[in-house]
Amino acid sequence: RHAVRGLWNGSASARMLSPRLKEAAEFYVNDNKHKVDYRGPRRAGLDGKQILCQLKEKARLRTLDGSEEPFSSLGWGRLVPPQALEKLPGAPFKTCAVVASAGAILNSMLGKEIDSHDAVVRFNAAPTESYERDVGRKTTIRIMNSQILTDARHNFSDSPLYRNVSLVAWDPAPYTADLYQWFQSPDYNLFTPYETRRKASPSQHFYVLHPAFIWSLWDVIQSNSQEDIQPNPPSSGFIGIIVMMTLCDEVDVYEYIPSVRQTSLCHYYEGYFDNACTLGAYHPLLYEKTLIRRMSRATEEDLKRKGKATLPGFHTVTC
Ligand code: C5P
């Protein structure tokens, strides 16, 4: 409750979390699995426009293009799609919707509003079937973490969830974004299923985000907080929002910042309950969401009733 109010007014802090989530965040700070060594500034209190300009300057969208080792020697220059992600058919899109997978979207009746956008982004294994009334039926891009590609339960190679849409995958790499190290020990080996799908379906637009892009987002989040944020990559949701701010004139985000329907139900499509899904344990969600809240131009009514944040595309902003 406390933390959600903090998110609504754009000033959430770890102090507002339950002892359990506070301890979880502290565990990750001490663990520092990805060997984050951040030397940049920590200035809280930038306004929305300043954050927007900081992201526009620092967080340039990058995907693996096969030009760097070890990928160049492996022939990824020919493996990756010939056109950049920014040049996806239809891009730049006028209006985009980003649909967070939160349980709070249940009973939202947002489906029609979501589908009215030119492009709709969904995450990981989030389905539309039998949830159309609340989440819509259209999917343009699916953004996935590497577990989706490797965990047999998700059946990446055959599931219709990953067909007839553009795909963007990511995996946590060391903070230095050393591509050799990453290639040798990814969190989950997404490289093999990526190659397999690219060869089997060369016309499907399928990209892997560059680890330097992921960590540049993290740097912006940390630079806007005086607290030590979790030294782990931002959530797929945050990554997807920033990707779409690069591809769209305007981005509407749904149920990422929790609405009045806020619930501990983790995902709308499965019966698992944990507040960490909304407020963060591994991912620095509380801090990501604070930045999105500050940049949002949605009305307070839309924020609270729809869990809606409205963000301008980077190319519409003059810094
Ligand atoms: O859990 P998963 O990563 O698949 O969910 C997709 C995204 O939706 C998350 O990365 C997060 O940004 C957002 N989300 C959320 N609150 C939840 C569940 C998901 O903000 N309860």
mmCIF file of C-alpha atoms and ligand atoms in Angstrom:
data_model
loop_
_atom_site.group_PDB
_atom_site.id
_atom_site.type_symbol
_atom_site.label_atom_id
_atom_site.label_comp_id
_atom_site.label_asym_id
_atom_site.label_seq_id
_atom_site.Cartn_x
_atom_site.Cartn_y
_atom_site.Cartn_z
ATOM 1 C CA ARG A 1 0.000 0.000 0.000
ATOM 2 C CA HIS A 2 2.654 2.416 1.164
ATOM 3 C CA ALA A 3 4.893 1.570 -1.787
ATOM 4 C CA VAL A 4 2.027 1.902 -4.278
ATOM 5 C CA ARG A 5 1.251 5.396 -2.972
ATOM 6 C CA GLY A 6 4.955 6.152 -3.372
ATOM 7 C CA LEU A 7 4.757 5.002 -6.997
ATOM 8 C CA TRP A 8 1.648 7.068 -7.662
ATOM 9 C CA ASN A 9 3.393 10.243 -6.543
ATOM 10 C CA GLY A 10 6.722 9.332 -8.150
ATOM 11 C CA SER A 11 8.800 9.101 -4.989
ATOM 12 C CA ALA A 12 8.923 5.430 -4.032
ATOM 13 C CA SER A 13 11.718 4.282 -1.734
ATOM 14 C CA ALA A 14 12.868 0.938 -0.331
ATOM 15 C CA ARG A 15 11.729 2.274 3.052
ATOM 16 C CA MET A 16 8.145 1.780 1.868
ATOM 17 C CA LEU A 17 8.603 -1.959 1.273
ATOM 18 C CA SER A 18 7.743 -4.815 3.627
ATOM 19 C CA PRO A 19 10.687 -6.194 5.657
ATOM 20 C CA ARG A 20 10.714 -9.301 3.433
ATOM 21 C CA LEU A 21 11.096 -7.341 0.162
ATOM 22 C CA LYS A 22 13.625 -4.989 1.765
ATOM 23 C CA GLU A 23 15.717 -7.991 2.809
ATOM 24 C CA ALA A 24 15.429 -9.553 -0.626
ATOM 25 C CA ALA A 25 16.701 -6.347 -2.240
ATOM 26 C CA GLU A 26 19.579 -6.184 0.250
ATOM 27 C CA PHE A 27 20.495 -9.781 -0.538
ATOM 28 C CA TYR A 28 20.866 -8.950 -4.232
ATOM 29 C CA VAL A 29 22.892 -5.812 -3.473
ATOM 30 C CA ASN A 30 25.366 -7.899 -1.459
ATOM 31 C CA ASP A 31 25.363 -10.822 -3.904
ATOM 32 C CA ASN A 32 26.152 -8.583 -6.913
ATOM 33 C CA LYS A 33 26.030 -11.576 -9.237
ATOM 34 C CA HIS A 34 26.691 -9.563 -12.398
ATOM 35 C CA LYS A 35 29.685 -7.722 -10.872
ATOM 36 C CA VAL A 36 28.205 -4.282 -11.239
ATOM 37 C CA ASP A 37 30.733 -1.531 -10.619
ATOM 38 C CA TYR A 38 28.836 1.726 -10.934
ATOM 39 C CA ARG A 39 30.814 4.956 -10.731
ATOM 40 C CA GLY A 40 28.284 7.416 -12.077
ATOM 41 C CA PRO A 41 26.222 10.099 -10.373
ATOM 42 C CA ARG A 42 23.303 9.535 -7.960
ATOM 43 C CA ARG A 43 20.998 12.462 -8.169
ATOM 44 C CA ALA A 44 17.426 11.980 -7.109
ATOM 45 C CA GLY A 45 14.815 14.553 -8.016
ATOM 46 C CA LEU A 46 15.185 14.992 -11.778
ATOM 47 C CA ASP A 47 11.842 15.856 -13.339
ATOM 48 C CA GLY A 48 10.132 13.850 -16.069
ATOM 49 C CA LYS A 49 11.562 15.872 -18.953
ATOM 50 C CA GLN A 50 15.097 15.572 -17.602
ATOM 51 C CA ILE A 51 14.769 11.804 -17.192
ATOM 52 C CA LEU A 52 13.358 11.549 -20.716
ATOM 53 C CA CYS A 53 16.330 13.422 -22.117
ATOM 54 C CA GLN A 54 18.765 11.374 -20.055
ATOM 55 C CA LEU A 55 17.274 8.141 -21.428
ATOM 56 C CA LYS A 56 17.190 9.502 -24.962
ATOM 57 C CA GLU A 57 20.873 10.360 -24.770
ATOM 58 C CA LYS A 58 22.224 7.413 -22.774
ATOM 59 C CA ALA A 59 20.001 4.459 -23.596
ATOM 60 C CA ARG A 60 20.366 4.017 -27.339
ATOM 61 C CA LEU A 61 18.614 0.887 -28.547
ATOM 62 C CA ARG A 62 21.138 -1.760 -29.591
ATOM 63 C CA THR A 63 20.679 -5.336 -30.733
ATOM 64 C CA LEU A 64 23.310 -7.926 -31.604
ATOM 65 C CA ASP A 65 24.158 -7.261 -35.241
ATOM 66 C CA GLY A 66 26.908 -9.839 -35.673
ATOM 67 C CA SER A 67 29.621 -7.201 -36.098
ATOM 68 C CA GLU A 68 31.383 -7.986 -32.798
ATOM 69 C CA GLU A 69 33.276 -11.061 -31.645
ATOM 70 C CA PRO A 70 32.563 -13.806 -30.848
ATOM 71 C CA PHE A 71 29.401 -13.378 -32.920
ATOM 72 C CA SER A 72 31.072 -12.188 -36.120
ATOM 73 C CA SER A 73 33.194 -15.344 -36.389
ATOM 74 C CA LEU A 74 30.085 -17.407 -35.783
ATOM 75 C CA GLY A 75 28.430 -15.867 -38.840
ATOM 76 C CA TRP A 76 25.829 -13.855 -36.952
ATOM 77 C CA GLY A 77 26.229 -11.024 -39.454
ATOM 78 C CA ARG A 78 24.174 -13.175 -41.830
ATOM 79 C CA LEU A 79 22.075 -14.807 -39.102
ATOM 80 C CA VAL A 80 20.403 -11.694 -37.688
ATOM 81 C CA PRO A 81 17.542 -10.020 -39.614
ATOM 82 C CA PRO A 82 18.861 -7.744 -42.377
ATOM 83 C CA GLN A 83 16.770 -4.771 -41.190
ATOM 84 C CA ALA A 84 17.279 -3.101 -37.811
ATOM 85 C CA LEU A 85 14.630 -3.421 -35.076
ATOM 86 C CA GLU A 86 13.871 0.298 -35.540
ATOM 87 C CA LYS A 87 12.906 -0.516 -39.147
ATOM 88 C CA LEU A 88 10.293 -3.125 -38.268
ATOM 89 C CA PRO A 89 7.431 -3.058 -40.834
ATOM 90 C CA GLY A 90 5.064 -0.256 -39.786
ATOM 91 C CA ALA A 91 7.667 1.517 -37.640
ATOM 92 C CA PRO A 92 7.753 4.195 -36.470
ATOM 93 C CA PHE A 93 4.318 3.380 -35.054
ATOM 94 C CA LYS A 94 1.975 6.227 -34.141
ATOM 95 C CA THR A 95 0.504 4.654 -31.013
ATOM 96 C CA CYS A 96 1.834 1.725 -29.017
ATOM 97 C CA ALA A 97 0.566 -0.217 -26.035
ATOM 98 C CA VAL A 98 2.813 -2.035 -23.592
ATOM 99 C CA VAL A 99 0.901 -4.594 -21.530
ATOM 100 C CA ALA A 100 2.475 -5.557 -18.210
ATOM 101 C CA SER A 101 1.575 -9.056 -17.064
ATOM 102 C CA ALA A 102 0.389 -8.018 -13.597
ATOM 103 C CA GLY A 103 -2.556 -9.773 -11.949
ATOM 104 C CA ALA A 104 -4.112 -6.339 -11.453
ATOM 105 C CA ILE A 105 -5.095 -6.185 -15.143
ATOM 106 C CA LEU A 106 -7.786 -8.805 -14.485
ATOM 107 C CA ASN A 107 -11.276 -7.223 -14.624
ATOM 108 C CA SER A 108 -9.809 -4.044 -16.106
ATOM 109 C CA MET A 109 -11.896 -4.253 -19.327
ATOM 110 C CA LEU A 110 -8.903 -2.642 -21.096
ATOM 111 C CA GLY A 111 -8.829 -5.086 -24.028
ATOM 112 C CA LYS A 112 -10.477 -2.826 -26.636
ATOM 113 C CA GLU A 113 -8.419 0.189 -25.637
ATOM 114 C CA ILE A 114 -5.199 -1.851 -25.850
ATOM 115 C CA ASP A 115 -6.096 -3.292 -29.270
ATOM 116 C CA SER A 116 -6.805 0.201 -30.660
ATOM 117 C CA HIS A 117 -3.045 0.910 -30.710
ATOM 118 C CA ASP A 118 -0.952 0.455 -33.884
ATOM 119 C CA ALA A 119 1.442 -1.904 -32.090
ATOM 120 C CA VAL A 120 0.980 -3.969 -28.931
ATOM 121 C CA VAL A 121 3.840 -5.387 -26.860
ATOM 122 C CA ARG A 122 3.500 -8.365 -24.530
ATOM 123 C CA PHE A 123 6.027 -10.191 -22.399
ATOM 124 C CA ASN A 124 7.342 -13.694 -21.959
ATOM 125 C CA ALA A 125 4.577 -16.312 -21.869
ATOM 126 C CA ALA A 126 1.671 -13.869 -21.341
ATOM 127 C CA PRO A 127 -1.335 -15.216 -23.300
ATOM 128 C CA THR A 128 -4.268 -13.341 -24.813
ATOM 129 C CA GLU A 129 -6.556 -16.334 -25.342
ATOM 130 C CA SER A 130 -9.407 -16.310 -22.809
ATOM 131 C CA TYR A 131 -8.190 -12.955 -21.388
ATOM 132 C CA GLU A 132 -9.145 -10.795 -24.409
ATOM 133 C CA ARG A 133 -11.650 -8.635 -22.501
ATOM 134 C CA ASP A 134 -8.929 -7.412 -20.134
ATOM 135 C CA VAL A 135 -5.684 -7.584 -22.146
ATOM 136 C CA GLY A 136 -6.807 -7.502 -25.805
ATOM 137 C CA ARG A 137 -6.033 -9.940 -28.612
ATOM 138 C CA LYS A 138 -3.401 -8.162 -30.704
ATOM 139 C CA THR A 139 0.338 -8.825 -30.297
ATOM 140 C CA THR A 140 2.915 -7.085 -32.484
ATOM 141 C CA ILE A 141 6.091 -7.689 -30.499
ATOM 142 C CA ARG A 142 6.847 -10.176 -27.748
ATOM 143 C CA ILE A 143 9.791 -9.395 -25.463
ATOM 144 C CA MET A 144 11.216 -12.425 -23.707
ATOM 145 C CA ASN A 145 13.891 -13.249 -21.191
ATOM 146 C CA SER A 146 16.234 -16.116 -21.979
ATOM 147 C CA GLN A 147 14.365 -18.580 -19.733
ATOM 148 C CA ILE A 148 11.487 -18.606 -22.200
ATOM 149 C CA LEU A 149 13.768 -19.835 -24.980
ATOM 150 C CA THR A 150 15.405 -22.556 -22.923
ATOM 151 C CA ASP A 151 12.886 -23.889 -20.394
ATOM 152 C CA ALA A 152 11.144 -26.897 -21.967
ATOM 153 C CA ARG A 153 7.874 -26.004 -20.220
ATOM 154 C CA HIS A 154 7.524 -22.941 -22.438
ATOM 155 C CA ASN A 155 7.967 -25.020 -25.591
ATOM 156 C CA PHE A 156 9.491 -22.079 -27.470
ATOM 157 C CA SER A 157 9.985 -23.989 -30.719
ATOM 158 C CA ASP A 158 6.342 -25.040 -31.111
ATOM 159 C CA SER A 159 4.115 -22.774 -29.027
ATOM 160 C CA PRO A 160 1.884 -20.453 -31.121
ATOM 161 C CA LEU A 161 2.638 -17.657 -28.607
ATOM 162 C CA TYR A 162 5.970 -17.131 -30.364
ATOM 163 C CA ARG A 163 4.699 -17.338 -33.978
ATOM 164 C CA ASN A 164 3.473 -14.569 -36.290
ATOM 165 C CA VAL A 165 4.875 -11.817 -34.070
ATOM 166 C CA SER A 166 8.204 -10.034 -33.907
ATOM 167 C CA LEU A 167 10.435 -11.322 -31.126
ATOM 168 C CA VAL A 168 13.000 -9.604 -28.924
ATOM 169 C CA ALA A 169 15.034 -11.651 -26.435
ATOM 170 C CA TRP A 170 17.483 -10.680 -23.709
ATOM 171 C CA ASP A 171 19.712 -12.364 -21.127
ATOM 172 C CA PRO A 172 21.689 -10.889 -18.213
ATOM 173 C CA ALA A 173 25.372 -10.496 -19.069
ATOM 174 C CA PRO A 174 28.216 -9.303 -16.826
ATOM 175 C CA TYR A 175 28.044 -5.533 -16.179
ATOM 176 C CA THR A 176 31.103 -5.018 -18.367
ATOM 177 C CA ALA A 177 29.077 -6.531 -21.236
ATOM 178 C CA ASP A 178 32.078 -8.656 -22.204
ATOM 179 C CA LEU A 179 30.533 -10.610 -25.076
ATOM 180 C CA TYR A 180 33.024 -13.503 -24.838
ATOM 181 C CA GLN A 181 32.241 -14.056 -21.161
ATOM 182 C CA TRP A 182 28.542 -13.740 -21.824
ATOM 183 C CA PHE A 183 28.636 -16.153 -24.738
ATOM 184 C CA GLN A 184 30.427 -18.721 -22.567
ATOM 185 C CA SER A 185 28.144 -18.403 -19.575
ATOM 186 C CA PRO A 186 24.795 -16.784 -20.254
ATOM 187 C CA ASP A 187 22.166 -17.015 -17.503
ATOM 188 C CA TYR A 188 20.261 -19.328 -19.855
ATOM 189 C CA ASN A 189 21.704 -20.347 -23.201
ATOM 190 C CA LEU A 190 19.542 -18.375 -25.586
ATOM 191 C CA PHE A 191 22.103 -18.470 -28.377
ATOM 192 C CA THR A 192 21.298 -21.977 -29.581
ATOM 193 C CA PRO A 193 17.501 -21.588 -29.754
ATOM 194 C CA TYR A 194 18.015 -18.178 -31.401
ATOM 195 C CA GLU A 195 20.145 -19.682 -34.184
ATOM 196 C CA THR A 196 17.716 -22.551 -34.607
ATOM 197 C CA ARG A 197 14.696 -20.245 -34.975
ATOM 198 C CA ARG A 198 16.500 -17.810 -37.276
ATOM 199 C CA LYS A 199 17.403 -20.654 -39.617
ATOM 200 C CA ALA A 200 13.957 -22.293 -39.462
ATOM 201 C CA SER A 201 11.994 -19.006 -39.797
ATOM 202 C CA PRO A 202 14.239 -16.447 -41.502
ATOM 203 C CA SER A 203 11.317 -14.132 -42.288
ATOM 204 C CA GLN A 204 10.327 -13.770 -38.617
ATOM 205 C CA HIS A 205 11.801 -10.590 -37.142
ATOM 206 C CA PHE A 206 13.757 -11.826 -34.155
ATOM 207 C CA TYR A 207 16.390 -9.811 -32.290
ATOM 208 C CA VAL A 208 18.639 -10.238 -29.270
ATOM 209 C CA LEU A 209 19.188 -7.079 -27.226
ATOM 210 C CA HIS A 210 22.781 -6.019 -26.707
ATOM 211 C CA PRO A 211 23.857 -6.357 -23.049
ATOM 212 C CA ALA A 212 25.363 -2.863 -23.208
ATOM 213 C CA PHE A 213 21.848 -1.522 -23.918
ATOM 214 C CA ILE A 214 20.412 -3.389 -20.918
ATOM 215 C CA TRP A 215 23.098 -2.048 -18.585
ATOM 216 C CA SER A 216 22.816 1.483 -19.967
ATOM 217 C CA LEU A 217 19.188 1.382 -18.822
ATOM 218 C CA TRP A 218 20.295 0.151 -15.416
ATOM 219 C CA ASP A 219 22.815 3.016 -15.161
ATOM 220 C CA VAL A 220 20.073 5.573 -15.799
ATOM 221 C CA ILE A 221 17.879 3.999 -13.107
ATOM 222 C CA GLN A 222 20.715 3.960 -10.547
ATOM 223 C CA SER A 223 21.779 7.498 -11.421
ATOM 224 C CA ASN A 224 18.320 8.688 -10.380
ATOM 225 C CA SER A 225 18.397 7.169 -6.904
ATOM 226 C CA GLN A 226 20.509 7.790 -3.839
ATOM 227 C CA GLU A 227 19.714 4.268 -2.624
ATOM 228 C CA ASP A 228 21.660 1.252 -3.934
ATOM 229 C CA ILE A 229 19.261 -0.323 -6.390
ATOM 230 C CA GLN A 230 19.405 -4.072 -7.046
ATOM 231 C CA PRO A 231 22.473 -4.659 -9.285
ATOM 232 C CA ASN A 232 20.444 -6.813 -11.657
ATOM 233 C CA PRO A 233 19.042 -5.977 -15.092
ATOM 234 C CA PRO A 234 15.775 -4.041 -15.251
ATOM 235 C CA SER A 235 12.607 -6.080 -15.785
ATOM 236 C CA SER A 236 11.416 -7.099 -19.245
ATOM 237 C CA GLY A 237 8.643 -4.550 -18.707
ATOM 238 C CA PHE A 238 11.025 -1.606 -18.342
ATOM 239 C CA ILE A 239 13.178 -2.843 -21.213
ATOM 240 C CA GLY A 240 10.066 -3.128 -23.406
ATOM 241 C CA ILE A 241 8.855 0.371 -22.543
ATOM 242 C CA ILE A 242 12.194 1.893 -23.540
ATOM 243 C CA VAL A 243 12.361 -0.172 -26.751
ATOM 244 C CA MET A 244 8.908 1.139 -27.686
ATOM 245 C CA MET A 245 9.807 4.740 -26.855
ATOM 246 C CA THR A 246 12.374 4.289 -29.640
ATOM 247 C CA LEU A 247 9.867 2.754 -32.095
ATOM 248 C CA CYS A 248 6.719 4.822 -31.436
ATOM 249 C CA ASP A 249 5.400 8.385 -31.401
ATOM 250 C CA GLU A 250 3.511 7.693 -28.182
ATOM 251 C CA VAL A 251 3.511 4.753 -25.749
ATOM 252 C CA ASP A 252 0.653 3.799 -23.412
ATOM 253 C CA VAL A 253 1.753 1.412 -20.687
ATOM 254 C CA TYR A 254 -0.872 -0.651 -18.861
ATOM 255 C CA GLU A 255 -0.751 -1.987 -15.296
ATOM 256 C CA TYR A 256 2.998 -1.548 -14.899
ATOM 257 C CA ILE A 257 2.449 1.158 -12.337
ATOM 258 C CA PRO A 258 -0.247 -0.546 -10.259
ATOM 259 C CA SER A 259 -3.834 0.726 -10.465
ATOM 260 C CA VAL A 260 -6.396 0.614 -7.675
ATOM 261 C CA ARG A 261 -6.787 -3.080 -8.642
ATOM 262 C CA GLN A 262 -3.296 -3.692 -7.211
ATOM 263 C CA THR A 263 -3.013 -7.269 -5.949
ATOM 264 C CA SER A 264 -0.328 -9.724 -4.921
ATOM 265 C CA LEU A 265 -1.455 -11.997 -7.788
ATOM 266 C CA CYS A 266 1.790 -12.078 -9.748
ATOM 267 C CA HIS A 267 0.501 -12.655 -13.309
ATOM 268 C CA TYR A 268 -3.027 -12.386 -14.716
ATOM 269 C CA TYR A 269 -2.633 -15.847 -16.256
ATOM 270 C CA GLU A 270 -1.528 -17.997 -13.305
ATOM 271 C CA GLY A 271 -2.447 -18.450 -9.645
ATOM 272 C CA TYR A 272 0.854 -17.455 -8.058
ATOM 273 C CA PHE A 273 0.863 -14.751 -5.380
ATOM 274 C CA ASP A 274 3.887 -12.605 -4.521
ATOM 275 C CA ASN A 275 4.179 -8.834 -4.111
ATOM 276 C CA ALA A 276 7.748 -9.067 -5.382
ATOM 277 C CA CYS A 277 6.358 -9.353 -8.933
ATOM 278 C CA THR A 278 4.955 -5.816 -8.670
ATOM 279 C CA LEU A 279 7.413 -4.174 -6.260
ATOM 280 C CA GLY A 280 10.630 -6.044 -7.020
ATOM 281 C CA ALA A 281 13.056 -8.482 -5.433
ATOM 282 C CA TYR A 282 15.546 -9.474 -8.167
ATOM 283 C CA HIS A 283 14.699 -6.581 -10.498
ATOM 284 C CA PRO A 284 14.932 -2.938 -9.367
ATOM 285 C CA LEU A 285 11.203 -2.593 -10.144
ATOM 286 C CA LEU A 286 10.388 0.084 -7.587
ATOM 287 C CA TYR A 287 13.014 2.403 -9.078
ATOM 288 C CA GLU A 288 12.135 1.587 -12.699
ATOM 289 C CA LYS A 289 8.507 2.368 -11.997
ATOM 290 C CA THR A 290 9.340 5.642 -10.264
ATOM 291 C CA LEU A 291 11.083 6.850 -13.434
ATOM 292 C CA ILE A 292 8.174 5.810 -15.655
ATOM 293 C CA ARG A 293 5.744 7.562 -13.283
ATOM 294 C CA ARG A 294 7.737 10.781 -13.445
ATOM 295 C CA MET A 295 7.841 10.737 -17.249
ATOM 296 C CA SER A 296 4.154 9.876 -17.627
ATOM 297 C CA ARG A 297 1.694 12.371 -19.078
ATOM 298 C CA ALA A 298 -1.408 10.299 -18.296
ATOM 299 C CA THR A 299 -4.025 11.849 -16.036
ATOM 300 C CA GLU A 300 -4.134 10.856 -12.381
ATOM 301 C CA GLU A 301 -7.529 9.274 -13.078
ATOM 302 C CA ASP A 302 -6.072 7.070 -15.868
ATOM 303 C CA LEU A 303 -3.097 6.171 -13.669
ATOM 304 C CA LYS A 304 -5.246 5.016 -10.774
ATOM 305 C CA ARG A 305 -8.220 3.481 -12.677
ATOM 306 C CA LYS A 306 -6.345 1.947 -15.626
ATOM 307 C CA GLY A 307 -2.818 1.643 -14.285
ATOM 308 C CA LYS A 308 -1.932 3.717 -17.346
ATOM 309 C CA ALA A 309 1.241 5.680 -18.025
ATOM 310 C CA THR A 310 1.595 7.686 -21.259
ATOM 311 C CA LEU A 311 5.072 8.401 -22.563
ATOM 312 C CA PRO A 312 6.300 10.326 -25.605
ATOM 313 C CA GLY A 313 8.441 8.622 -28.231
ATOM 314 C CA PHE A 314 12.062 9.793 -28.028
ATOM 315 C CA HIS A 315 12.015 11.248 -31.526
ATOM 316 C CA THR A 316 9.146 13.599 -30.573
ATOM 317 C CA VAL A 317 11.164 15.089 -27.703
ATOM 318 C CA THR A 318 13.583 18.001 -28.146
ATOM 319 C CA CYS A 319 16.245 18.023 -25.486
HETATM 320 O O1 C5P B 1 6.934 -11.577 -14.927
HETATM 321 P P1 C5P B 1 7.218 -11.104 -16.315
HETATM 322 O O2 C5P B 1 8.606 -10.524 -16.443
HETATM 323 O O3 C5P B 1 6.927 -12.098 -17.371
HETATM 324 O O4 C5P B 1 6.194 -9.896 -16.560
HETATM 325 C C1 C5P B 1 6.364 -8.991 -17.614
HETATM 326 C C2 C5P B 1 6.607 -7.608 -17.053
HETATM 327 O O5 C5P B 1 5.408 -7.065 -16.501
HETATM 328 C C3 C5P B 1 7.605 -7.613 -15.901
HETATM 329 O O6 C5P B 1 8.929 -7.620 -16.412
HETATM 330 C C4 C5P B 1 7.247 -6.344 -15.157
HETATM 331 O O7 C5P B 1 7.842 -5.223 -15.758
HETATM 332 C C5 C5P B 1 5.727 -6.273 -15.361
HETATM 333 N N1 C5P B 1 4.998 -6.814 -14.195
HETATM 334 C C6 C5P B 1 4.612 -5.944 -13.177
HETATM 335 N N2 C5P B 1 3.907 -6.404 -12.106
HETATM 336 C C7 C5P B 1 3.577 -7.711 -12.000
HETATM 337 C C8 C5P B 1 3.978 -8.619 -13.020
HETATM 338 C C9 C5P B 1 4.686 -8.133 -14.101
HETATM 339 O O8 C5P B 1 4.914 -4.753 -13.255
HETATM 340 N N3 C5P B 1 2.846 -8.139 -10.955
#
